[in-house]
Short mmCIF file of N, CA and C in Angstrom, two decimals:
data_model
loop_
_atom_site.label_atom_id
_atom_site.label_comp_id
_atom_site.label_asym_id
_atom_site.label_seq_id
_atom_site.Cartn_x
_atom_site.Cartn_y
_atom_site.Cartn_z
N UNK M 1 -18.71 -1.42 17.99
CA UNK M 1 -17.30 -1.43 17.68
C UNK M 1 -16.56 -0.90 18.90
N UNK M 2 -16.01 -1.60 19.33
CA UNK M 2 -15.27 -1.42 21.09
C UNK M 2 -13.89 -1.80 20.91
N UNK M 3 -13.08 -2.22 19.57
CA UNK M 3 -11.03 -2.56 19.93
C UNK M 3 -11.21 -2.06 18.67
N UNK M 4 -10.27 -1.58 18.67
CA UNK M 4 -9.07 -1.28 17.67
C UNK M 4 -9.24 -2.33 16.50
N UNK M 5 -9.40 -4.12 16.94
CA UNK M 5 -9.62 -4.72 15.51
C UNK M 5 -11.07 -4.55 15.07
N UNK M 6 -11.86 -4.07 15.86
CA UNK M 6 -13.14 -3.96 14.89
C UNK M 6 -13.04 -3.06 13.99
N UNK M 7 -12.53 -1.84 14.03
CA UNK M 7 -11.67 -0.26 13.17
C UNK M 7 -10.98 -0.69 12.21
N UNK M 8 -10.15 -1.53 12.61
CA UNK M 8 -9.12 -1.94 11.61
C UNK M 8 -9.79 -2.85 10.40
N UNK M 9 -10.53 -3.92 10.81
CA UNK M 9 -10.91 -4.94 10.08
C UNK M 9 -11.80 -4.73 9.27
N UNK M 10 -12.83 -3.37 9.99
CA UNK M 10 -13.92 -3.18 9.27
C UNK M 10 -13.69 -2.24 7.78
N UNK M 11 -12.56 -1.44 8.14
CA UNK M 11 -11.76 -0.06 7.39
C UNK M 11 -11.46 -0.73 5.77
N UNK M 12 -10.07 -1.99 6.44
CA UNK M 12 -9.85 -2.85 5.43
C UNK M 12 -11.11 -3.40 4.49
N UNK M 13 -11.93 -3.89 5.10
CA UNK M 13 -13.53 -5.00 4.81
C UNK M 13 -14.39 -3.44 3.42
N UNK M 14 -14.35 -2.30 3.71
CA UNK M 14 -15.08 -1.57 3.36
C UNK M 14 -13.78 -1.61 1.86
N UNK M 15 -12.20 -0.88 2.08
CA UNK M 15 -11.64 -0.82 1.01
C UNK M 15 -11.47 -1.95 -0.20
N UNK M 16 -11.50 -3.31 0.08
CA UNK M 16 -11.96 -4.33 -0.42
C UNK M 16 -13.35 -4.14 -0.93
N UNK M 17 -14.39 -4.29 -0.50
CA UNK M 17 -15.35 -3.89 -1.38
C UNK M 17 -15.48 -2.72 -2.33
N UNK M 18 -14.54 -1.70 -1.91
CA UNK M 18 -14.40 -0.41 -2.79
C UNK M 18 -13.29 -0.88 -4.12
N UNK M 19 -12.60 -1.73 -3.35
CA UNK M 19 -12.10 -2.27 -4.80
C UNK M 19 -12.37 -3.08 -5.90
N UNK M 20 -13.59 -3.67 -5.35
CA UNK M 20 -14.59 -4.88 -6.06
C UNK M 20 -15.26 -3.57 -7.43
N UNK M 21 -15.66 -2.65 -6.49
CA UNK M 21 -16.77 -1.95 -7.58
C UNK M 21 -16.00 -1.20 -8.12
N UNK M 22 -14.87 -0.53 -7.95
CA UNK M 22 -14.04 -0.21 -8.76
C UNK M 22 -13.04 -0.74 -9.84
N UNK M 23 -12.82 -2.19 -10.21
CA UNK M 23 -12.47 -2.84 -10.82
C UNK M 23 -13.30 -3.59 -11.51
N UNK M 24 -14.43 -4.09 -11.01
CA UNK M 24 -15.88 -4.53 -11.97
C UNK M 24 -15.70 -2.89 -12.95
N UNK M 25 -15.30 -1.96 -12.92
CA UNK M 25 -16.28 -1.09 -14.06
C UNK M 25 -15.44 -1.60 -14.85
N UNK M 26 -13.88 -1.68 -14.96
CA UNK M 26 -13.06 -2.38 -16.44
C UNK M 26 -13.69 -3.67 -17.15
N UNK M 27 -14.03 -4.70 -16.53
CA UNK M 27 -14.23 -5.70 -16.62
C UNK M 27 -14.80 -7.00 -15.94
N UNK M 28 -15.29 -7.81 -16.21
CA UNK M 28 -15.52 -8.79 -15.15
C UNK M 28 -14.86 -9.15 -14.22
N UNK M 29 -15.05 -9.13 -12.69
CA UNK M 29 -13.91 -9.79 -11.74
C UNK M 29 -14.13 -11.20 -11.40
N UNK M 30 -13.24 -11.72 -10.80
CA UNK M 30 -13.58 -13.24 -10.35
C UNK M 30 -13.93 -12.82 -8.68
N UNK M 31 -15.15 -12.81 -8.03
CA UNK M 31 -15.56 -12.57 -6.98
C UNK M 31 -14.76 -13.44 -6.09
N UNK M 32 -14.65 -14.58 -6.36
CA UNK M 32 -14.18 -15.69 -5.54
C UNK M 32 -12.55 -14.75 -4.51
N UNK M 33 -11.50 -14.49 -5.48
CA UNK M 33 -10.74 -13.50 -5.07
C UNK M 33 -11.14 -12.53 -4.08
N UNK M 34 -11.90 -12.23 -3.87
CA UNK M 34 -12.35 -11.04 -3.06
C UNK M 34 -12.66 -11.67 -1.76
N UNK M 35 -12.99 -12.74 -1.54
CA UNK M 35 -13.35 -13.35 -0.32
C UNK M 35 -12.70 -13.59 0.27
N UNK M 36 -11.05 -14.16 0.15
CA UNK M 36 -10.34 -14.64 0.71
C UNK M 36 -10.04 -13.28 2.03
N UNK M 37 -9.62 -12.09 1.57
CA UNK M 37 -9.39 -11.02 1.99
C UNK M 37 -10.31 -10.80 3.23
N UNK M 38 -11.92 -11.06 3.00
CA UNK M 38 -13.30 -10.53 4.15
C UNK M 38 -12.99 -11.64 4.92
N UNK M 39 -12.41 -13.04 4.87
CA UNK M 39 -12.73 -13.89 5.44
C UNK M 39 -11.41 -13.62 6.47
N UNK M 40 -10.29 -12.87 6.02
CA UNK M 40 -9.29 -12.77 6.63
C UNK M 40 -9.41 -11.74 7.64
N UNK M 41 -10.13 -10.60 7.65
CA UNK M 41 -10.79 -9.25 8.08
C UNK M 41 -11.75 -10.12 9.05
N UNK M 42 -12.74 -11.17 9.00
CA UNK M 42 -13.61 -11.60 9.99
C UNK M 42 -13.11 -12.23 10.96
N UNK M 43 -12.12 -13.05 10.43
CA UNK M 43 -11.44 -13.82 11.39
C UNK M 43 -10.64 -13.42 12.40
N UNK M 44 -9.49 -12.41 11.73
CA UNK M 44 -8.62 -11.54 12.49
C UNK M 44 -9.35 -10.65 13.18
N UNK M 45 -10.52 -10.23 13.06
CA UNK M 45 -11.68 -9.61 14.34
C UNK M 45 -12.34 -10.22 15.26
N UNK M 46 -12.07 -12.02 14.79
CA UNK M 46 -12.86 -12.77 16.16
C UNK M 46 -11.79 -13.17 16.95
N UNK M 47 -10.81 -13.27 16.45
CA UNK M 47 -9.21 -13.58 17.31
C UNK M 47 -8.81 -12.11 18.13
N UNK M 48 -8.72 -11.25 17.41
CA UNK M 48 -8.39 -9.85 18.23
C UNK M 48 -9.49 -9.61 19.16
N UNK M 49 -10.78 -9.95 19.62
CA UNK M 49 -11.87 -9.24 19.94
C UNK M 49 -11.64 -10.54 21.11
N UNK M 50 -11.30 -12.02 20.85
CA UNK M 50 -10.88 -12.87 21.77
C UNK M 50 -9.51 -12.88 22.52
N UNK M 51 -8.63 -11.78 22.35
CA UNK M 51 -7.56 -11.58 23.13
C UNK M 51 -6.05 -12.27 22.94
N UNK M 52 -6.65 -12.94 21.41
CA UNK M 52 -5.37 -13.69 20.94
C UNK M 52 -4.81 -12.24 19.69
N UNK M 53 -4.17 -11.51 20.79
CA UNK M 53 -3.90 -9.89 20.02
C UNK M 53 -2.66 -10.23 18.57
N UNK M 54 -1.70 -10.99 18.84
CA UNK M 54 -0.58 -11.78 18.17
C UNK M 54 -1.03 -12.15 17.06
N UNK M 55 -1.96 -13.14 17.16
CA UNK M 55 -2.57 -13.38 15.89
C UNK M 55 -3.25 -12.92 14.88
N UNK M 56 -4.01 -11.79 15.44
CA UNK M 56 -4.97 -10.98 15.09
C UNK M 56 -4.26 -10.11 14.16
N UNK M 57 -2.72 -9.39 14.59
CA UNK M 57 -2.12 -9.10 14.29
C UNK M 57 -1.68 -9.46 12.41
N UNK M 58 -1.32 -10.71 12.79
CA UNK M 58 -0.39 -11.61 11.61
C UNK M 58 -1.63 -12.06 10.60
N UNK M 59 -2.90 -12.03 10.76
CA UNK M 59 -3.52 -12.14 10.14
C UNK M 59 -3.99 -11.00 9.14
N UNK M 60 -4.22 -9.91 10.12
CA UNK M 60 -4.48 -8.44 9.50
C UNK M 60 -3.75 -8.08 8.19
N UNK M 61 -1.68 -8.23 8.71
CA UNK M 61 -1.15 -8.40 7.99
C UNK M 61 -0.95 -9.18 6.68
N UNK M 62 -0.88 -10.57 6.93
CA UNK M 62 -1.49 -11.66 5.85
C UNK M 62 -2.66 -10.78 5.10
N UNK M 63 -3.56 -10.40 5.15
CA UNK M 63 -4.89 -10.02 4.54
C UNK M 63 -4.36 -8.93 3.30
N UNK M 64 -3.69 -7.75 4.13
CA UNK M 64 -3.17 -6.60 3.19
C UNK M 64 -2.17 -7.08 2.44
N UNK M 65 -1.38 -8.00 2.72
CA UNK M 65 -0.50 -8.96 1.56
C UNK M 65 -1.17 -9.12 0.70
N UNK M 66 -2.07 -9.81 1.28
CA UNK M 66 -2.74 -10.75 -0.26
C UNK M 66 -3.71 -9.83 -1.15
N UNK M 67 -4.08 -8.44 -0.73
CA UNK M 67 -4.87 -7.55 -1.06
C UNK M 67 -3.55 -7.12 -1.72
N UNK M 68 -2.81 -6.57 -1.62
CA UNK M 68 -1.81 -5.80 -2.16
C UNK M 68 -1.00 -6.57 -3.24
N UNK M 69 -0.96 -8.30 -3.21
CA UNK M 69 -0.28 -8.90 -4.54
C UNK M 69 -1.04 -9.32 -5.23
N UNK M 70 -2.68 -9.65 -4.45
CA UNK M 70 -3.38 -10.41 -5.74
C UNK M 70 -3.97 -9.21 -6.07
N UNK M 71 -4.25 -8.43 -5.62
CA UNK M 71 -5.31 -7.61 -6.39
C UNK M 71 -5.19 -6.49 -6.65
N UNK M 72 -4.29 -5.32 -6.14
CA UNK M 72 -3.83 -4.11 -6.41
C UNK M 72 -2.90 -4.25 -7.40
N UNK M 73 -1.93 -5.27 -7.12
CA UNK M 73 -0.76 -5.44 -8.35
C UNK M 73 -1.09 -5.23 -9.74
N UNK M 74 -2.58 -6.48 -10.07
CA UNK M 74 -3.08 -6.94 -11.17
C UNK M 74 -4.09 -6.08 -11.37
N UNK M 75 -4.48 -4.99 -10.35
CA UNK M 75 -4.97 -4.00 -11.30
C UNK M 75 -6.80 -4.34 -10.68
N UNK M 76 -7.06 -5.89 -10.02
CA UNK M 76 -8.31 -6.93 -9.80
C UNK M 76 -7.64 -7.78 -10.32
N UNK M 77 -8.92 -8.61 -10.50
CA UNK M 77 -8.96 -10.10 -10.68
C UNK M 77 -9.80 -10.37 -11.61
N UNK M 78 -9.37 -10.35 -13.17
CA UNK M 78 -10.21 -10.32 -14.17
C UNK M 78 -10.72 -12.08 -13.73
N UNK M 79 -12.03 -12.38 -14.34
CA UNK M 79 -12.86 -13.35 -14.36
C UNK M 79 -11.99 -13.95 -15.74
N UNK M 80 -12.14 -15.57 -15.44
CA UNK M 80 -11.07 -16.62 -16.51
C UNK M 80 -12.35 -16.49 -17.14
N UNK M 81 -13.27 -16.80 -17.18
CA UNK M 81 -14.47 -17.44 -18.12
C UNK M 81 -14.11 -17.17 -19.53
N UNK M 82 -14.14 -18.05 -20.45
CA UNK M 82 -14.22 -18.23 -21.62
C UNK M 82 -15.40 -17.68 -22.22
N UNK M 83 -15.57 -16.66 -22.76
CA UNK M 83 -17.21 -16.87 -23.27
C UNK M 83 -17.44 -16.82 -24.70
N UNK M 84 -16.41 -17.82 -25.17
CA UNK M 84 -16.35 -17.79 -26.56
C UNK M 84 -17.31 -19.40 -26.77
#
């Protein structure tokens, strides 16, 4: 870990999973939700670590958006499954 986005991305990457296992104890989550976020954290670390700093940036951002409306808002991401 050598920039600032590996710190950043990885920090985010760990609280996302801390929110996975902390919201699985209420109920089932829809995992799928959770990915969008790591994939946003991997990416914005291969763009920042490649010197496209701007982007790296707007992505980071984008990521904690979508962490902060889809999934903090709602508490997670209860699983749709029917299991009736």
């Amino acid at each position: 870990m050598s920039t600032i986005f590996d710190f950043v991305t990885v920090a985010i990457f760990v609280a996302i999973v801390g929110m996975f296992f902390q919201f699985s104890r209420r109920e089932d989550q829809n995992i799928a939700a959770y990915i969008w976020p790591a994939l946003g954290c991997a990416f914005a670390n291969y763009f920042g670590n490649k010197g496209f700093d701007l982007i790296a940036w707007i992505m980071i951002a984008a990521t904690l958006g979508y962490v902060f409306l889809f999934i903090l808002r709602r508490q997670g991401v209860p699983d749709e499954r029917d299991d009736s």
